[in-house]
PDB file of C-alpha atoms in Angstrom:
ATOM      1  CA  UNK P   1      63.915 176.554  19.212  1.00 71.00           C
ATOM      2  CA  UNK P   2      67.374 175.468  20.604  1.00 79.00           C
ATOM      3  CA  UNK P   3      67.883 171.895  23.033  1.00 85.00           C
ATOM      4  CA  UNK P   4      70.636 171.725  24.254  1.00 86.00           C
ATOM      5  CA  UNK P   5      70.540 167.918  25.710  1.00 91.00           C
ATOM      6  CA  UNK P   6      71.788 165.475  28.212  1.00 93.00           C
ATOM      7  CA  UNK P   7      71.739 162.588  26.196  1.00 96.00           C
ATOM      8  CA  UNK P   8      72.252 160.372  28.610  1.00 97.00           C
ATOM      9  CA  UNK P   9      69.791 161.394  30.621  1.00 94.00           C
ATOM     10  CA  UNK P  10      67.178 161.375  27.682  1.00 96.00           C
ATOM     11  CA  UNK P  11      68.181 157.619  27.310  1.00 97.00           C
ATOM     12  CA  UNK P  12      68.053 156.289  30.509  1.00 98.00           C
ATOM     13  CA  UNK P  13      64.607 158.666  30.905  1.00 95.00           C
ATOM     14  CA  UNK P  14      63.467 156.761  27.791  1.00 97.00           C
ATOM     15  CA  UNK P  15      62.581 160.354  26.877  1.00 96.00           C
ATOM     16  CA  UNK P  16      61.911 159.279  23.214  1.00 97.00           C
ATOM     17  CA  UNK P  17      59.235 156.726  23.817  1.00 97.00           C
ATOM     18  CA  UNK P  18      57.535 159.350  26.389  1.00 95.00           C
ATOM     19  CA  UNK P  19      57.209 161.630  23.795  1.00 96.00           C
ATOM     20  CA  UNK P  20      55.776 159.632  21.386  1.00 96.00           C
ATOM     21  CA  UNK P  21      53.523 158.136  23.391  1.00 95.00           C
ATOM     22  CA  UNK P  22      52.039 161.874  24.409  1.00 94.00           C
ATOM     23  CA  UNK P  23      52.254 162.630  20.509  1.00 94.00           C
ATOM     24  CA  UNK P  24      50.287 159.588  19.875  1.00 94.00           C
ATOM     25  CA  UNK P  25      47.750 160.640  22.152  1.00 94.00           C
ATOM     26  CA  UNK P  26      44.575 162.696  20.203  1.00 94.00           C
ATOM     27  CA  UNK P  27      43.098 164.045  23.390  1.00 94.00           C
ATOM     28  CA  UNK P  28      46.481 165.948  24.188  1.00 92.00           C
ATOM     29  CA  UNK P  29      47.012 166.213  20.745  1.00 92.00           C
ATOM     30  CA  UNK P  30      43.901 168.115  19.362  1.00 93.00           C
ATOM     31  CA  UNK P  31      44.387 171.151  22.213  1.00 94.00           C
ATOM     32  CA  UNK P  32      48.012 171.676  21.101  1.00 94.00           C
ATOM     33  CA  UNK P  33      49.061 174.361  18.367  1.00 92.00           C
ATOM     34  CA  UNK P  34      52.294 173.372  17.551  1.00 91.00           C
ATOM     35  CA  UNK P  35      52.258 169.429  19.083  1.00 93.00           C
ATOM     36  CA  UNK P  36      56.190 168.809  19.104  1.00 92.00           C
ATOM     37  CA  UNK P  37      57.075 171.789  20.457  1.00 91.00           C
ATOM     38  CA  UNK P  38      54.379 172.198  22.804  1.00 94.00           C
ATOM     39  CA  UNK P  39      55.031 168.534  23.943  1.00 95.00           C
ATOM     40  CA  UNK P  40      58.710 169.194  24.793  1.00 94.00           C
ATOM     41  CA  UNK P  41      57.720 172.214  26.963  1.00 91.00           C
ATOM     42  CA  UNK P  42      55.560 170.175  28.655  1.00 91.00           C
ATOM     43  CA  UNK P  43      58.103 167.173  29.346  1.00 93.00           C
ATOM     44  CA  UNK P  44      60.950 170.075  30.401  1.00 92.00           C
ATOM     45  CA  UNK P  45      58.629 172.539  31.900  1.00 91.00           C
ATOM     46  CA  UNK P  46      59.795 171.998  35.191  1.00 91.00           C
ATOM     47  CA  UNK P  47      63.388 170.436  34.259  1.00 88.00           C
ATOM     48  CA  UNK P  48      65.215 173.398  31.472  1.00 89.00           C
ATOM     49  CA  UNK P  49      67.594 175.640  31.764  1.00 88.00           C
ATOM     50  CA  UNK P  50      67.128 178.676  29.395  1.00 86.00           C
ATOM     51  CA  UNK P  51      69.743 178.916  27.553  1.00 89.00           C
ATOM     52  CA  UNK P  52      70.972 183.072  27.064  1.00 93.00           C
ATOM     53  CA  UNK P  53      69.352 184.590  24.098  1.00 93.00           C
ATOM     54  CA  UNK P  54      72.321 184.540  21.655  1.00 95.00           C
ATOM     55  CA  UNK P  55      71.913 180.927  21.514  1.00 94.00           C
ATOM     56  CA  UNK P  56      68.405 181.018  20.129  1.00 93.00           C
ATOM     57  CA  UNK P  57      68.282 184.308  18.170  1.00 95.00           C
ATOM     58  CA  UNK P  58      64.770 184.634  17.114  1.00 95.00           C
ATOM     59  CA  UNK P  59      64.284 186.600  14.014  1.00 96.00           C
ATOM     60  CA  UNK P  60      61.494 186.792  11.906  1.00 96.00           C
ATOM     61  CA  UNK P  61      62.570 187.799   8.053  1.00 95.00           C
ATOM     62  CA  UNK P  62      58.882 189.436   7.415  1.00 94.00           C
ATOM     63  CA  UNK P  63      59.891 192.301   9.771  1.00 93.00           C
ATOM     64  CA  UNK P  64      62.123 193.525   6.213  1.00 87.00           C
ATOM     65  CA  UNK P  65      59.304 194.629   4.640  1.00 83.00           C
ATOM     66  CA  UNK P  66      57.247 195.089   7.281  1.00 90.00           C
ATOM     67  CA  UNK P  67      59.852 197.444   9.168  1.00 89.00           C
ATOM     68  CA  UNK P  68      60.530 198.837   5.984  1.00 85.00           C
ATOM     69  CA  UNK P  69      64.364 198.897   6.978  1.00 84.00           C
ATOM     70  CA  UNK P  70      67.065 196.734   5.469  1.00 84.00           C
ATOM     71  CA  UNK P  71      69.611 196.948   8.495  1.00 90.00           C
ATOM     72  CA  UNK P  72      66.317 196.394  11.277  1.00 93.00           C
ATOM     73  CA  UNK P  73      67.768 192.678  11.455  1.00 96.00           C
ATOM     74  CA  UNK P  74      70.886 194.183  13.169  1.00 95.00           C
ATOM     75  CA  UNK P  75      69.084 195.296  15.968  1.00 95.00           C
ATOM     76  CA  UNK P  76      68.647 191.224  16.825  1.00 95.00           C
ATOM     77  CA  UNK P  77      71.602 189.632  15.300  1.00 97.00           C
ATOM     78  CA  UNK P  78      74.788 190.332  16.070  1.00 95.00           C
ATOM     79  CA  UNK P  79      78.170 189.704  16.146  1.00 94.00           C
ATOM     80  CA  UNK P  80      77.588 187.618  19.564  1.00 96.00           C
ATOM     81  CA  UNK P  81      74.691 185.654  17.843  1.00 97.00           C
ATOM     82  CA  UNK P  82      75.732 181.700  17.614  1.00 95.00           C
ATOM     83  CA  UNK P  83      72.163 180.414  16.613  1.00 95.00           C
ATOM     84  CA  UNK P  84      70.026 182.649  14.409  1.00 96.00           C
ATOM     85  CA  UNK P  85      66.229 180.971  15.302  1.00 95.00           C
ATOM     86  CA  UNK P  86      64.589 182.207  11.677  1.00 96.00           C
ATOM     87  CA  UNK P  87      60.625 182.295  12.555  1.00 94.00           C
ATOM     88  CA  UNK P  88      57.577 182.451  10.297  1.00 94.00           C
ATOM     89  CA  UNK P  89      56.318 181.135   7.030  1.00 95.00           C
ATOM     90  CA  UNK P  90      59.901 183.215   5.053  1.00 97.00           C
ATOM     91  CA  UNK P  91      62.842 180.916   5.574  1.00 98.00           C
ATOM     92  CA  UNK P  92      66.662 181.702   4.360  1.00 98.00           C
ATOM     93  CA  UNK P  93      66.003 179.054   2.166  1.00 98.00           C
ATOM     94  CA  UNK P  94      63.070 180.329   0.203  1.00 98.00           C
ATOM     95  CA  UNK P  95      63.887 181.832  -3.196  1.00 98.00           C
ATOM     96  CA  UNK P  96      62.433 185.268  -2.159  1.00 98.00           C
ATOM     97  CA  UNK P  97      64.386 185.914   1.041  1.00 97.00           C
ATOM     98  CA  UNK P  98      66.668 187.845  -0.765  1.00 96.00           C
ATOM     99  CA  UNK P  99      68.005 190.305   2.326  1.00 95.00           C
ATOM    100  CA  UNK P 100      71.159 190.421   4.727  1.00 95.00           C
ATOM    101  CA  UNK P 101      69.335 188.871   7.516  1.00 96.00           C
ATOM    102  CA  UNK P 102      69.222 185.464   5.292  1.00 97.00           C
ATOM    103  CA  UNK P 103      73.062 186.005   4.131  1.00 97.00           C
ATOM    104  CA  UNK P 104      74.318 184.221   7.738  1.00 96.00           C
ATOM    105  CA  UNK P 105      72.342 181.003   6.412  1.00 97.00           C
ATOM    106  CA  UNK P 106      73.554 181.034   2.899  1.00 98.00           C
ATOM    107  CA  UNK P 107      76.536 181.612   3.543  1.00 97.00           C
ATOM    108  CA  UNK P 108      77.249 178.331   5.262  1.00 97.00           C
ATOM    109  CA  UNK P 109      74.250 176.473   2.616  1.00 98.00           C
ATOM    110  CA  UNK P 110      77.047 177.702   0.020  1.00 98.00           C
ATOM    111  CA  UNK P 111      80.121 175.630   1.407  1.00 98.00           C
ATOM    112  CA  UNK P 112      78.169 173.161   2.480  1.00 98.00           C
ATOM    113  CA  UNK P 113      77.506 169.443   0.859  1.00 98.00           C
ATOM    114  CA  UNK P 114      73.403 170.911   0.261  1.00 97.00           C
ATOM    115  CA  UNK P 115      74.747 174.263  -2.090  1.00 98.00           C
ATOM    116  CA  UNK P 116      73.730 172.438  -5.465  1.00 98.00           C
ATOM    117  CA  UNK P 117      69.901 171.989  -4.039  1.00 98.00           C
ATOM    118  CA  UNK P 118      67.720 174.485  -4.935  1.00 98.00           C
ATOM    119  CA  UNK P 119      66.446 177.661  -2.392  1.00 98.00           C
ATOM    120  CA  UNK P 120      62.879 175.795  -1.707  1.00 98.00           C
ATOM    121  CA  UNK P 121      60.493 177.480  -3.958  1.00 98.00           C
ATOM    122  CA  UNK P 122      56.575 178.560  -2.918  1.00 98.00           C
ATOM    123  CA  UNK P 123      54.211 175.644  -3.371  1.00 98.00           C
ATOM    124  CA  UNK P 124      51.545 176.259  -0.665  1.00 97.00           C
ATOM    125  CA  UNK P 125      49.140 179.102  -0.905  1.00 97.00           C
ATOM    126  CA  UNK P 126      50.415 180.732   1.971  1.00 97.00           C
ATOM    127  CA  UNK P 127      53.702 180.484   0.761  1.00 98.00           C
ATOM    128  CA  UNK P 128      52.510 182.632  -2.440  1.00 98.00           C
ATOM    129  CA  UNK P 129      50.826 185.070  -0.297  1.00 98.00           C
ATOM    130  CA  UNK P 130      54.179 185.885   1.696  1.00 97.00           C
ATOM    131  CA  UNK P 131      56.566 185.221  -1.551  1.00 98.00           C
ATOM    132  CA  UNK P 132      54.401 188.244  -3.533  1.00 98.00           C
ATOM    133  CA  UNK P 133      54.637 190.839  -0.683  1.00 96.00           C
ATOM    134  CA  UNK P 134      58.508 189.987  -0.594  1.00 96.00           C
ATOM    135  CA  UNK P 135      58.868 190.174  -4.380  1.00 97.00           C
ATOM    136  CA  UNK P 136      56.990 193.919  -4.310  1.00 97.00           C
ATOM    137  CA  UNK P 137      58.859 194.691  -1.410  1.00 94.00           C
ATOM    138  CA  UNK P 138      62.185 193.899  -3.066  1.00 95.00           C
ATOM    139  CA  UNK P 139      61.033 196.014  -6.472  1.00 96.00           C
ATOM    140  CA  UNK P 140      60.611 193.107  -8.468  1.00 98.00           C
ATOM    141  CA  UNK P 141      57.607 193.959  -9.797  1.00 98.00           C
ATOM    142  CA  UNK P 142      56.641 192.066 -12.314  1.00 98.00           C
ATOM    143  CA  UNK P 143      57.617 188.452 -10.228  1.00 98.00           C
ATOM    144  CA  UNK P 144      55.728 190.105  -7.673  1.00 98.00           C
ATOM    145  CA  UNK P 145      52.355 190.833  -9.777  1.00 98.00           C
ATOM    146  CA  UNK P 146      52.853 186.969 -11.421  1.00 98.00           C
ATOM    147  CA  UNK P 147      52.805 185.361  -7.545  1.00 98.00           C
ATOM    148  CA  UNK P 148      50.010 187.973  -6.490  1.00 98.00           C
ATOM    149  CA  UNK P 149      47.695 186.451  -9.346  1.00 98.00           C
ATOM    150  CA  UNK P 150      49.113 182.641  -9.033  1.00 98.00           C
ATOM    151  CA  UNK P 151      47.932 183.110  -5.273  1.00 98.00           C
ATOM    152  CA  UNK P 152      44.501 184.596  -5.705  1.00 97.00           C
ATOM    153  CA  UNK P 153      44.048 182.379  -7.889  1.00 97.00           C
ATOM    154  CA  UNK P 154      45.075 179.422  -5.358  1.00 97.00           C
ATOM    155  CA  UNK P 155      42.665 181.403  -3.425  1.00 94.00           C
ATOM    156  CA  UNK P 156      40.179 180.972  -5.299  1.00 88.00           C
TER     157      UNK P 156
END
């Protein structure tokens, strides 16, 4: 998500150590999905402001294929949008998020001092899994059937 943060009040809250400390801790730990996030909304449950939604856009590129529409990202992101929160395992940066809804990220990757690093290719299986339904998705066939078999394969 989006912080928007009182620095100086994180300091002098010694809001850094706090959080380590819970993160250190395996009995809060272990019952937590996502352990940084879900720490921060417990430290700020009772002290954050939500910020309005253009500010944490939340977008999820898997809807593409899965909505089967290549303008469906419009209906979230918009010309008011100032943070576009990409969710799930398909980032901009993957070499298979080939669609409009990535073009606001690479845009700004390609000006930037990152544009000569490669888009992050799939390593993990269940990177393959999601990179071969893109691929088929986006007609490329043949890239599509290679990642389908590299992944059952990873499988196993």
């Amino acid at each position: 998500g989006v912080m928007y943060i009182n620095l100086r009040e994180w300091l002098k809250q010694r809001l850094t150590e706090k959080f380590f400390d819970l993160l250190s801790d395996e009995s809060i730990i272990k019952k937590l999905k996502y352990p940084d996030q879900d720490i921060l909304n417990l430290m700020f449950l009772h002290h954050a402001k939500i910020l309005p939604r253009k500010y944490n856009c939340i977008y999820t590129i898997k809807s593409e294929f899965e909505e089967k529409n290549s303008e469906y990202y419009t209906r979230f992101i918009n010309d008011d949008t100032v943070f576009i929160h990409y969710t799930g395992i398909t980032k901009p940066w993957h070499d298979w998020a080939n669609y409009a809804s990535a073009d606001y990220f690479r845009n700004i990757y390609n000006i930037s001092p990152w544009r000569n690093i490669p888009y992050k290719k799939a390593v993990k299986k269940h990177e393959y899994k999601e990179k071969y339904k893109h691929l088929l998705y986006q007609k490329k066939f043949l890239d599509g059937v290679f990642t389908a078999i590299k992944y059952n394969v990873m499988k196993g």
